[in-house]
CSV table of C-alpha atoms and ligand atoms in Angstrom, one decimal:
chain,number,residue,atom,x,y,z
A,179,MET,CA,6.6,-39.3,11.3
A,180,TYR,CA,9.4,-37.6,9.9
A,181,PHE,CA,9.8,-34.6,12.3
A,182,GLN,CA,13.1,-33.8,12.3
A,183,LYS,CA,13.2,-31.9,15.6
A,184,ASP,CA,17.1,-31.6,16.0
A,185,PHE,CA,16.3,-29.5,12.6
A,186,GLU,CA,13.1,-28.1,12.5
A,187,CYS,CA,13.3,-26.8,16.2
A,188,MET,CA,16.8,-26.2,16.5
A,189,PRO,CA,17.2,-22.6,18.4
A,190,ARG,CA,17.8,-19.4,16.1
A,191,ALA,CA,21.2,-19.2,17.1
A,192,ASP,CA,22.2,-22.6,15.6
A,193,LEU,CA,20.4,-22.7,13.0
A,194,THR,CA,21.9,-19.5,12.2
A,195,LYS,CA,25.5,-20.8,12.7
A,196,LEU,CA,24.2,-23.9,10.8
A,197,GLN,CA,23.0,-21.5,7.8
A,198,SER,CA,26.4,-19.6,8.1
A,199,GLN,CA,28.7,-22.7,7.4
A,200,ARG,CA,26.4,-24.0,4.8
A,201,LEU,CA,26.4,-21.2,3.2
A,202,VAL,CA,30.1,-20.0,3.2
A,203,ASN,CA,30.5,-23.8,1.5
A,204,GLN,CA,27.9,-23.2,-1.0
A,205,VAL,CA,29.1,-19.9,-2.0
A,206,LYS,CA,33.4,-21.3,-2.8
A,207,TYR,CA,31.5,-24.4,-4.2
A,208,VAL,CA,29.6,-22.1,-6.5
A,209,TYR,CA,32.3,-19.8,-7.5
A,210,GLU,CA,34.8,-22.8,-8.3
A,211,ASN,CA,32.0,-24.6,-10.3
A,212,VAL,CA,29.8,-22.1,-12.4
A,213,GLU,CA,31.5,-19.7,-14.5
A,214,CYS,CA,28.7,-17.4,-14.7
A,215,TYR,CA,28.6,-16.8,-11.0
A,216,ARG,CA,32.7,-16.6,-10.1
A,217,LYS,CA,32.5,-13.6,-13.2
A,218,ARG,CA,29.2,-12.2,-11.2
A,219,MET,CA,31.4,-12.3,-8.2
A,220,ASP,CA,34.3,-11.1,-10.0
A,221,TYR,CA,32.3,-8.0,-11.6
A,222,ALA,CA,30.7,-7.5,-7.8
A,223,GLY,CA,34.0,-7.6,-6.1
A,224,VAL,CA,33.1,-9.9,-4.3
A,225,LYS,CA,35.6,-13.4,-3.2
A,226,PRO,CA,34.2,-16.4,-1.2
A,227,GLU,CA,36.4,-15.4,1.6
A,228,ASP,CA,34.3,-12.3,1.6
A,229,ILE,CA,31.4,-14.1,2.7
A,230,LYS,CA,31.5,-15.4,6.1
A,231,GLY,CA,28.0,-15.9,7.3
A,232,ILE,CA,25.0,-15.0,7.0
A,233,GLU,CA,25.3,-11.4,7.5
A,234,ASP,CA,27.7,-11.2,4.3
A,235,LEU,CA,24.5,-12.6,2.5
A,236,LYS,CA,23.6,-9.1,0.8
A,237,LYS,CA,27.0,-8.7,-0.8
A,238,LEU,CA,26.2,-11.3,-3.0
A,239,PRO,CA,24.8,-10.7,-6.6
A,240,PHE,CA,21.3,-11.5,-7.0
A,241,THR,CA,20.2,-14.4,-9.8
A,242,TYR,CA,17.4,-13.9,-11.9
A,243,LYS,CA,14.9,-16.3,-13.9
A,244,SER,CA,16.7,-15.0,-16.9
A,245,ASP,CA,20.3,-16.2,-16.2
A,246,LEU,CA,18.8,-19.3,-16.3
A,247,ARG,CA,17.2,-18.9,-19.4
A,248,ASP,CA,20.2,-16.7,-21.1
A,249,TYR,CA,22.6,-20.6,-19.5
A,250,TYR,CA,20.0,-22.8,-21.0
A,251,PRO,CA,20.1,-25.5,-20.2
A,252,TYR,CA,23.0,-26.3,-18.2
A,253,GLY,CA,25.1,-23.3,-18.6
A,254,LEU,CA,24.5,-23.0,-14.0
A,255,PHE,CA,24.8,-26.6,-13.5
A,256,ALA,CA,27.5,-26.8,-11.0
A,257,ARG,CA,28.4,-30.6,-11.6
A,258,PRO,CA,29.0,-32.6,-14.8
A,259,LEU,CA,25.8,-34.6,-16.7
A,260,THR,CA,27.6,-37.5,-15.0
A,261,ASP,CA,26.4,-36.6,-11.4
A,262,ILE,CA,23.1,-35.3,-12.5
A,263,VAL,CA,20.3,-37.9,-12.1
A,264,GLU,CA,17.6,-36.2,-12.5
A,265,LEU,CA,15.9,-33.3,-14.9
A,266,HIS,CA,12.8,-30.7,-14.3
A,267,ALA,CA,12.2,-27.6,-15.8
A,268,SER,CA,9.2,-25.3,-15.9
A,269,SER,CA,8.5,-22.4,-18.7
A,270,GLY,CA,10.6,-19.0,-19.3
A,271,THR,CA,9.8,-15.7,-20.4
A,272,THR,CA,10.8,-16.3,-24.0
A,273,GLY,CA,8.5,-19.8,-23.8
A,274,LYS,CA,12.2,-21.2,-23.2
A,275,ARG,CA,12.3,-23.2,-20.6
A,276,ILE,CA,14.2,-23.3,-17.2
A,277,VAL,CA,15.8,-25.9,-16.4
A,278,VAL,CA,17.4,-27.7,-13.1
A,279,GLY,CA,19.5,-30.8,-12.3
A,280,TYR,CA,19.3,-33.0,-9.2
A,281,THR,CA,22.6,-35.0,-8.2
A,282,LYS,CA,21.2,-38.0,-5.8
A,283,ASN,CA,22.0,-36.2,-3.1
A,284,ASP,CA,20.0,-33.6,-4.0
A,285,LEU,CA,17.1,-35.5,-4.6
A,286,ASP,CA,17.6,-36.8,-1.1
A,287,MET,CA,18.0,-33.3,0.2
A,288,TRP,CA,14.2,-33.3,-1.8
A,289,ALA,CA,12.5,-35.9,-0.5
A,290,GLY,CA,13.7,-35.1,3.0
A,291,CYS,CA,11.9,-31.8,2.6
A,292,ALA,CA,8.9,-33.3,1.0
A,293,ALA,CA,8.8,-35.7,3.8
A,294,ARG,CA,8.5,-32.7,6.3
A,295,MET,CA,6.2,-31.7,4.7
A,296,LEU,CA,3.8,-34.7,5.1
A,297,SER,CA,4.7,-35.5,8.7
A,298,ALA,CA,3.8,-31.6,9.4
A,299,ILE,CA,0.3,-32.6,8.3
A,300,GLY,CA,0.2,-35.8,10.8
A,301,ALA,CA,0.9,-38.1,7.7
A,302,THR,CA,2.5,-41.8,8.7
A,303,SER,CA,2.6,-44.7,6.8
A,304,ASP,CA,-0.6,-46.1,7.3
A,305,ASP,CA,-1.6,-43.2,5.0
A,306,ILE,CA,-2.3,-43.8,1.5
A,307,ILE,CA,-1.5,-40.5,-0.6
A,308,GLN,CA,-3.0,-39.2,-4.2
A,309,VAL,CA,-0.7,-37.8,-6.0
A,310,ALA,CA,-2.7,-35.6,-8.5
A,311,TYR,CA,0.0,-33.4,-9.2
A,312,GLY,CA,1.1,-33.6,-12.5
A,313,TYR,CA,4.3,-36.0,-13.0
A,314,GLY,CA,6.9,-35.3,-15.4
A,315,LEU,CA,8.9,-31.8,-15.7
A,316,PHE,CA,6.8,-30.1,-13.0
A,317,THR,CA,8.0,-30.9,-9.8
A,318,GLY,CA,4.6,-30.7,-8.6
A,319,GLY,CA,4.0,-34.9,-8.8
A,320,PHE,CA,7.6,-36.5,-8.4
A,321,GLY,CA,8.6,-34.1,-5.4
A,322,LEU,CA,4.6,-35.5,-3.3
A,323,HIS,CA,6.0,-38.6,-4.5
A,324,TYR,CA,9.2,-39.0,-3.1
A,325,GLY,CA,8.9,-37.3,0.2
A,326,ALA,CA,5.9,-39.7,0.4
A,327,GLU,CA,8.5,-42.8,-0.2
A,328,LYS,CA,10.8,-41.6,1.8
A,329,MET,CA,8.1,-41.9,4.6
A,330,GLY,CA,6.5,-45.1,4.1
A,331,LEU,CA,3.3,-44.4,2.7
A,332,THR,CA,1.5,-45.4,0.2
A,333,VAL,CA,1.6,-43.9,-2.8
A,334,ILE,CA,-1.0,-43.4,-5.7
A,335,PRO,CA,1.0,-42.0,-8.3
A,336,ILE,CA,-2.2,-41.0,-10.4
A,337,SER,CA,-1.0,-37.7,-12.0
A,338,SER,CA,-3.2,-34.8,-12.8
A,339,GLY,CA,-6.4,-35.2,-14.9
A,340,ASN,CA,-9.3,-37.8,-16.1
A,341,THR,CA,-11.4,-36.3,-13.1
A,342,GLU,CA,-14.0,-39.4,-12.7
A,343,ARG,CA,-11.6,-41.6,-12.5
A,344,GLN,CA,-9.3,-39.9,-10.0
A,345,ILE,CA,-12.8,-39.9,-7.6
A,346,GLU,CA,-13.1,-43.7,-8.4
A,347,THR,CA,-9.8,-44.5,-7.7
A,348,MET,CA,-9.7,-42.6,-4.3
A,349,ILE,CA,-12.4,-44.2,-3.3
A,350,ASP,CA,-11.5,-48.1,-4.5
A,351,PHE,CA,-8.4,-47.6,-3.3
A,352,LYS,CA,-8.6,-45.4,-0.1
A,353,ALA,CA,-6.6,-42.4,-0.5
A,354,THR,CA,-6.1,-40.7,2.7
A,355,ILE,CA,-4.3,-37.7,1.4
A,356,LEU,CA,-5.3,-35.9,-1.9
A,357,ALA,CA,-2.1,-33.9,-2.9
A,358,CYS,CA,-2.7,-31.2,-6.1
A,359,THR,CA,-3.3,-28.0,-6.7
A,360,PRO,CA,-6.3,-26.2,-4.7
A,361,SER,CA,-8.1,-25.2,-7.8
A,362,TYR,CA,-8.1,-28.9,-8.9
A,363,ALA,CA,-9.0,-30.0,-5.4
A,364,LEU,CA,-12.2,-27.8,-5.8
A,365,TYR,CA,-13.0,-29.5,-9.2
A,366,LEU,CA,-12.4,-32.7,-7.4
A,367,ALA,CA,-15.0,-32.0,-4.8
A,368,GLU,CA,-17.8,-30.7,-7.0
A,369,THR,CA,-17.1,-33.8,-9.4
A,370,ALA,CA,-16.8,-36.2,-6.6
A,371,GLU,CA,-20.7,-34.0,-5.2
A,372,LYS,CA,-22.0,-34.1,-9.1
A,373,MET,CA,-21.9,-38.1,-8.5
A,374,GLY,CA,-23.0,-38.3,-4.8
A,375,VAL,CA,-20.1,-40.3,-3.2
A,376,VAL,CA,-18.7,-38.0,-1.4
A,377,ASP,CA,-20.0,-40.0,2.1
A,378,GLN,CA,-17.3,-42.6,0.1
A,379,LEU,CA,-14.2,-40.8,0.8
A,380,LYS,CA,-11.6,-41.9,3.6
A,381,LEU,CA,-9.7,-38.8,2.5
A,382,LYS,CA,-8.4,-36.6,6.3
A,383,ALA,CA,-5.8,-34.5,4.5
A,384,GLY,CA,-5.4,-32.3,1.1
A,385,ILE,CA,-1.8,-31.0,0.5
A,386,PHE,CA,-1.8,-28.1,-1.8
A,387,GLY,CA,0.1,-25.4,-3.5
A,388,ALA,CA,1.9,-24.7,-6.8
A,389,GLU,CA,-0.6,-21.6,-7.6
A,390,PRO,CA,-2.3,-18.7,-5.3
A,391,TRP,CA,-5.0,-19.2,-3.8
A,392,THR,CA,-7.7,-17.6,-1.0
A,393,GLU,CA,-8.8,-18.8,2.5
A,394,GLU,CA,-11.9,-18.9,1.2
A,395,MET,CA,-11.0,-21.9,-1.0
A,396,ARG,CA,-9.2,-23.2,1.7
A,397,LYS,CA,-13.0,-23.5,3.9
A,398,GLN,CA,-14.9,-24.1,0.4
A,399,ILE,CA,-11.9,-27.3,-0.3
A,400,GLU,CA,-12.6,-28.1,3.8
A,401,GLU,CA,-16.4,-28.1,3.8
A,402,LYS,CA,-16.8,-30.1,0.7
A,403,LEU,CA,-14.3,-32.8,1.2
A,404,HIS,CA,-14.3,-33.2,4.8
A,405,ILE,CA,-10.6,-32.1,4.9
A,406,LYS,CA,-8.3,-30.4,6.5
A,407,ALA,CA,-6.6,-28.6,3.5
A,408,TYR,CA,-2.8,-27.7,3.8
A,409,ASP,CA,-0.8,-24.9,1.7
A,410,ILE,CA,2.3,-25.7,0.5
A,411,TYR,CA,4.9,-23.3,-1.1
A,412,GLY,CA,8.0,-24.2,-3.8
A,413,LEU,CA,9.1,-23.1,-6.9
A,414,THR,CA,11.1,-25.5,-10.0
A,415,GLU,CA,14.2,-23.4,-9.7
A,416,ILE,CA,14.7,-23.8,-5.8
A,417,VAL,CA,13.3,-28.1,-5.7
A,418,GLY,CA,9.9,-27.4,-6.3
A,419,PRO,CA,7.0,-28.9,-3.2
A,420,GLY,CA,9.1,-28.7,-0.4
A,421,VAL,CA,10.6,-25.5,-0.2
A,422,ALA,CA,8.3,-23.8,2.7
A,423,PHE,CA,4.7,-26.3,4.1
A,424,GLU,CA,2.3,-25.6,6.9
A,425,CYS,CA,2.2,-27.7,10.6
A,426,ASP,CA,-1.7,-28.3,11.6
A,427,HIS,CA,-1.8,-24.9,12.7
A,428,GLN,CA,-2.3,-23.9,9.1
A,429,SER,CA,-1.1,-20.5,10.2
A,430,GLY,CA,1.8,-19.5,7.4
A,431,MET,CA,4.3,-21.7,5.4
A,432,HIS,CA,7.9,-22.7,7.4
A,433,VAL,CA,10.7,-22.7,5.1
A,434,ASN,CA,13.2,-25.6,5.7
A,435,GLU,CA,15.4,-23.6,6.5
A,436,ASP,CA,18.7,-25.4,7.0
A,437,HIS,CA,18.6,-25.7,3.0
A,438,PHE,CA,17.2,-22.6,2.2
A,439,ILE,CA,17.8,-18.8,3.5
A,440,VAL,CA,14.7,-16.7,2.8
A,441,GLU,CA,15.4,-12.5,2.5
A,442,VAL,CA,12.7,-10.4,1.9
A,443,ILE,CA,14.1,-7.3,-0.5
A,444,ASP,CA,12.2,-4.4,-2.3
A,445,PRO,CA,11.6,-4.9,-5.7
A,446,GLU,CA,12.6,-1.4,-6.6
A,447,THR,CA,15.7,-0.3,-3.9
A,448,LEU,CA,16.5,-4.4,-4.5
A,449,GLU,CA,17.3,-3.6,0.1
A,450,PRO,CA,16.8,-6.2,2.2
A,451,ILE,CA,13.5,-5.6,4.3
A,452,THR,CA,13.9,-6.1,7.8
A,453,GLU,CA,10.8,-5.0,9.5
A,454,GLU,CA,8.6,-7.6,10.9
A,455,GLY,CA,5.3,-8.2,9.0
A,456,ALA,CA,6.3,-5.4,5.6
A,457,VAL,CA,5.4,-7.2,2.3
A,458,GLY,CA,8.6,-7.7,-0.1
A,459,GLU,CA,9.7,-9.8,-2.9
A,460,LEU,CA,10.8,-13.7,-1.7
A,461,VAL,CA,14.4,-14.1,-2.8
A,462,PHE,CA,16.2,-17.7,-2.0
A,463,SER,CA,19.5,-19.0,-1.5
A,464,THR,CA,20.2,-22.9,-1.6
A,465,ILE,CA,22.7,-23.3,0.7
A,466,ASP,CA,23.8,-27.2,0.4
A,467,ARG,CA,22.6,-27.7,-3.0
A,468,GLU,CA,24.9,-29.8,-5.6
A,469,GLY,CA,23.8,-30.1,-9.2
A,470,ALA,CA,21.9,-26.3,-9.8
A,471,PRO,CA,22.7,-24.3,-6.4
A,472,LEU,CA,21.5,-21.2,-6.7
A,473,LEU,CA,22.5,-17.9,-4.5
A,474,ARG,CA,19.7,-14.7,-4.4
A,475,TYR,CA,17.2,-15.7,-6.6
A,476,ARG,CA,14.7,-13.0,-7.0
A,477,THR,CA,11.5,-15.7,-7.1
A,478,ARG,CA,9.7,-12.1,-7.8
A,479,ASP,CA,6.8,-13.2,-5.5
A,480,LEU,CA,5.5,-11.0,-3.2
A,481,GLY,CA,5.1,-12.2,0.5
A,482,VAL,CA,5.7,-11.1,4.5
A,483,VAL,CA,8.4,-13.8,6.7
A,484,ILE,CA,6.9,-14.1,10.3
A,485,LYS,CA,9.5,-14.7,12.0
A,486,THR,CA,7.4,-14.9,15.4
A,487,PRO,CA,7.3,-18.4,17.7
A,488,CYS,CA,4.6,-21.1,15.7
A,489,LYS,CA,2.8,-22.8,18.2
A,490,CYS,CA,3.8,-26.3,16.9
A,491,GLY,CA,7.3,-25.8,18.0
A,492,ARG,CA,9.5,-25.4,15.1
A,493,LYS,CA,11.5,-23.1,15.1
A,494,PHE,CA,11.5,-22.3,10.9
A,495,VAL,CA,10.2,-18.1,10.3
A,496,ARG,CA,7.2,-18.7,8.2
A,497,LEU,CA,5.7,-17.4,4.8
A,498,SER,CA,2.5,-15.7,4.6
A,499,LYS,CA,0.4,-16.9,1.6
A,500,PRO,CA,1.9,-15.0,-1.5
A,501,LYS,CA,0.4,-11.9,-2.2
A,502,GLY,CA,0.9,-11.2,-5.6
A,503,ARG,CA,4.4,-11.3,-8.3
A,504,SER,CA,6.2,-8.0,-9.0
A,505,ASP,CA,6.4,-9.5,-12.3
A,506,ASP,CA,3.2,-10.3,-15.0
A,507,MET,CA,3.8,-14.1,-14.6
A,508,LEU,CA,0.0,-16.1,-14.3
A,509,ILE,CA,-0.5,-19.1,-13.4
A,510,ILE,CA,-3.1,-20.7,-15.2
A,511,ARG,CA,-4.5,-24.0,-14.0
A,512,GLY,CA,-0.9,-24.8,-12.3
A,513,VAL,CA,1.2,-23.6,-15.2
A,514,ASN,CA,3.4,-20.2,-15.0
A,515,VAL,CA,1.9,-18.2,-18.3
A,516,PHE,CA,3.8,-14.8,-19.3
A,517,PRO,CA,1.8,-12.5,-21.5
A,518,SER,CA,4.9,-12.2,-23.6
A,519,GLN,CA,4.7,-15.8,-24.2
A,520,ILE,CA,1.1,-15.1,-25.6
A,521,GLU,CA,2.4,-11.7,-27.4
A,522,GLY,CA,5.2,-13.6,-29.4
A,523,VAL,CA,3.2,-16.0,-30.8
A,524,LEU,CA,0.4,-13.3,-32.0
A,525,LEU,CA,3.1,-11.9,-33.8
A,526,GLN,CA,4.2,-14.6,-36.2
A,527,TYR,CA,0.7,-14.8,-37.5
A,528,CYS,CA,0.4,-10.3,-38.0
A,529,ASP,CA,0.6,-11.5,-41.8
A,530,LYS,CA,-1.3,-13.9,-41.9
A,531,GLY,CA,-5.2,-11.9,-41.0
A,532,ILE,CA,-4.9,-10.5,-37.3
A,533,THR,CA,-3.4,-7.4,-36.6
A,534,ALA,CA,-1.4,-6.6,-32.5
A,535,ASN,CA,-4.1,-5.3,-30.7
A,536,TYR,CA,-5.8,-8.2,-28.2
A,537,GLN,CA,-6.4,-8.9,-24.7
A,538,ILE,CA,-6.3,-11.6,-22.6
A,539,VAL,CA,-8.6,-12.3,-19.8
A,540,VAL,CA,-8.1,-15.2,-17.6
A,541,ASP,CA,-11.2,-16.2,-15.3
A,542,ARG,CA,-12.2,-18.8,-12.7
A,543,LEU,CA,-14.9,-21.1,-13.7
A,544,ASN,CA,-16.1,-23.6,-11.7
A,545,ASN,CA,-13.0,-24.1,-10.0
A,546,ASN,CA,-11.4,-24.2,-13.3
A,547,ASP,CA,-9.2,-21.3,-14.7
A,548,THR,CA,-10.5,-20.4,-17.7
A,549,LEU,CA,-7.9,-18.2,-20.9
A,550,ASP,CA,-9.3,-16.8,-23.6
A,551,VAL,CA,-7.5,-14.6,-26.3
A,552,PHE,CA,-9.3,-12.0,-28.0
A,553,VAL,CA,-7.5,-10.9,-30.9
A,554,GLU,CA,-8.5,-8.3,-33.8
A,555,MET,CA,-8.7,-8.9,-37.4
A,556,ALA,CA,-6.7,-7.2,-40.2
A,557,PRO,CA,-9.7,-5.5,-42.4
A,558,ASP,CA,-8.7,-8.2,-45.2
A,559,LEU,CA,-9.2,-10.9,-43.2
A,560,PHE,CA,-12.5,-9.5,-41.8
A,561,ALA,CA,-13.7,-9.3,-45.1
A,562,ASP,CA,-13.1,-13.1,-46.1
A,563,ASP,CA,-15.2,-15.8,-45.5
A,564,MET,CA,-15.8,-17.4,-42.4
A,565,ALA,CA,-14.0,-20.8,-42.9
A,566,SER,CA,-10.5,-19.0,-43.4
A,567,ILE,CA,-11.1,-17.0,-39.9
A,568,GLU,CA,-12.2,-20.4,-38.4
A,569,ARG,CA,-8.6,-21.8,-39.8
A,570,LEU,CA,-6.8,-19.1,-38.3
A,571,GLN,CA,-8.2,-19.5,-35.3
A,572,LYS,CA,-7.8,-22.7,-34.8
A,573,GLN,CA,-3.9,-22.5,-36.0
A,574,LEU,CA,-3.5,-19.9,-33.1
A,575,VAL,CA,-5.2,-22.3,-30.3
A,576,ASP,CA,-2.9,-25.2,-31.8
A,577,LYS,CA,0.3,-22.7,-31.7
A,578,LEU,CA,-0.4,-21.3,-27.9
A,579,ARG,CA,-1.0,-24.9,-26.5
A,580,SER,CA,2.2,-25.9,-27.9
A,581,VAL,CA,3.8,-22.6,-26.7
A,582,LEU,CA,2.0,-22.5,-23.1
A,583,GLY,CA,1.5,-25.7,-22.6
A,584,ILE,CA,-2.0,-25.2,-21.8
A,585,GLY,CA,-5.1,-24.3,-23.6
A,586,ALA,CA,-6.5,-21.1,-24.5
A,587,LYS,CA,-10.2,-19.9,-26.3
A,588,VAL,CA,-8.9,-18.0,-29.3
A,589,THR,CA,-11.3,-15.6,-30.4
A,590,LEU,CA,-10.8,-13.5,-34.0
A,591,VAL,CA,-12.9,-9.6,-33.4
A,592,ASN,CA,-13.8,-7.0,-35.3
A,593,PRO,CA,-11.4,-4.9,-36.5
A,594,ASN,CA,-11.0,-1.8,-33.9
A,595,SER,CA,-13.1,-3.3,-31.7
A,596,ILE,CA,-11.0,-4.1,-28.3
A,597,ALA,CA,-11.2,-1.0,-26.2
A,598,ARG,CA,-8.5,1.4,-26.6
A,599,SER,CA,-6.2,2.7,-23.8
A,600,GLU,CA,-5.5,6.0,-23.6
A,601,GLY,CA,-2.2,5.0,-21.1
A,602,LYS,CA,-0.5,1.6,-21.2
A,603,ALA,CA,-2.2,-1.2,-22.7
A,604,LYS,CA,-4.2,-3.4,-20.7
A,605,ARG,CA,-3.4,-6.1,-22.2
A,606,VAL,CA,-4.3,-8.9,-19.3
A,607,ILE,CA,-7.6,-8.2,-17.3
A,608,ASP,CA,-7.4,-11.3,-14.1
A,609,LYS,CA,-11.2,-11.5,-12.7
A,610,ARG,CA,-9.8,-14.2,-10.3
A,611,LYS,CA,-10.0,-12.4,-7.1
A,612,LEU,CA,-6.6,-14.5,-5.5
A,613,VAL,CA,-5.0,-11.7,-3.6
B,233,LIG,O1,4.6,-24.8,-8.7
B,233,LIG,C1,6.5,-26.4,-7.1
B,233,LIG,C2,4.9,-26.6,-6.1
B,233,LIG,C3,4.5,-27.8,-6.8
B,233,LIG,C4,4.4,-26.2,-5.1
B,233,LIG,C5,3.6,-28.2,-5.8
B,233,LIG,C6,4.2,-26.3,-4.6
B,233,LIG,C7,3.2,-27.6,-5.0
B,233,LIG,P1,6.7,-23.8,-10.8
B,233,LIG,O2,5.8,-24.3,-11.2
B,233,LIG,O3,8.6,-23.0,-10.7
B,233,LIG,O4,7.0,-24.8,-9.5
B,233,LIG,O5,5.9,-22.2,-10.2
B,233,LIG,C8,6.1,-21.6,-9.0
B,233,LIG,O6,4.4,-20.7,-8.0
B,233,LIG,O7,7.3,-18.8,-7.8
B,233,LIG,C9,4.6,-18.7,-6.7
B,233,LIG,O8,4.2,-18.0,-8.1
B,233,LIG,C10,3.4,-20.2,-7.6
B,233,LIG,N1,3.4,-20.8,-6.1
B,233,LIG,C11,3.7,-22.1,-5.4
B,233,LIG,N2,3.2,-22.3,-4.9
B,233,LIG,C12,2.6,-21.1,-4.5
B,233,LIG,C13,1.3,-21.1,-2.9
B,233,LIG,C14,5.7,-25.3,-8.6
B,233,LIG,N3,1.3,-22.0,-2.0
B,233,LIG,C15,5.6,-20.5,-8.9
B,233,LIG,N4,0.3,-20.0,-3.1
B,233,LIG,C16,5.7,-19.4,-7.1
B,233,LIG,C17,1.1,-19.3,-4.1
B,233,LIG,C18,2.5,-20.3,-5.2
B,233,LIG,N5,1.8,-19.7,-5.2
């Protein structure tokens, strides 16, 4: 077990004291070691001494995804690269990734956060966890791996993909816990059904996150795989998986508040929302991070912070399932995709036979996200032979795959066939009903 009662069940007054001490240190550390923060705080007229506790958090400027992009790759690191032992990354608004660095202590803190999540779902060193999140720059695979390792579980580091082999492995290696995205869990469940092997599985629980999913999906996964399905939340910028986790009561995700402070703000006015149960944008500050600390990071995820006590006894506040985003980011097969990335690719081909009229359609078929890009041809290409149209279509598919990191189906359609809008163009149609 990795239930850290002293922290997880700490009375609120003590937790506030701990958060305040850590925040004061983190702000001082960031001011001294990260030029961008120093300049921004100077500009805002805030000195580290002005931050005496969490009540002063709102004096600090926000950090945005664009900051991580502007200071790409290492500009926001607070430590020299000699102290950074691991890098992780995810996509950004222009296709340029954002990069986050971990020191040895950061990795240990992350592993501890992830171990708490596993402990909260009842995992012990007797369990065998199949980590089918992607390993690599994405944080999912390694985050669950480090947590499981810290708790002494047996890890099957299979990564994502190769679905039938996943099922074979789950059966042969007697996996008891499955970790992957919820949509992949459903796909695995359906494949196991087709293979007629569901009753050979030894799974008892699944730990799923990295993309929006509904209570209906939870029910389906639980019924098909005969497991309990738990939600976990995180983002690359903070620590990937391990920011917040569900306990046995499956009623909101406890935030690891001794490491991260969560605020809810109105995304328009940027004012903190204190009203219980109100939806707002989640903003996180790290308070004991060494490599890549972030203060008041605007996640763009909309959610609710639940402060009422949980039956499990943990005192950490809980997050509702995210209720959408305050920007246009889509999560497709677990990968963050911005429509502007797709538009950027299409614009590069406007002199090669396509126009800037396009539509992006995202759907979910057989529990797998699909991405369709419809683009109008220019009249010249339309009059051309089929081979040139197919050639261009293929070039677009290849380019989109390399920029987005996932496959898209591209269909070149007749000139003027995409409906024109009278107001703002409706470029993206998301047919998945996820919130
Ligand atoms: O998805 C980290 C992660 C890995 C979380 C494995 C959980 C499990 P990013 O790729 O940076 O990091 O994507 C972060 O994914 O801002 C949310 O919009 C979304 N997201 C993450 N968890 C959930 C969840 C990882 N449980 C972005 N429900 C976040 C809904 C989620 N959305």
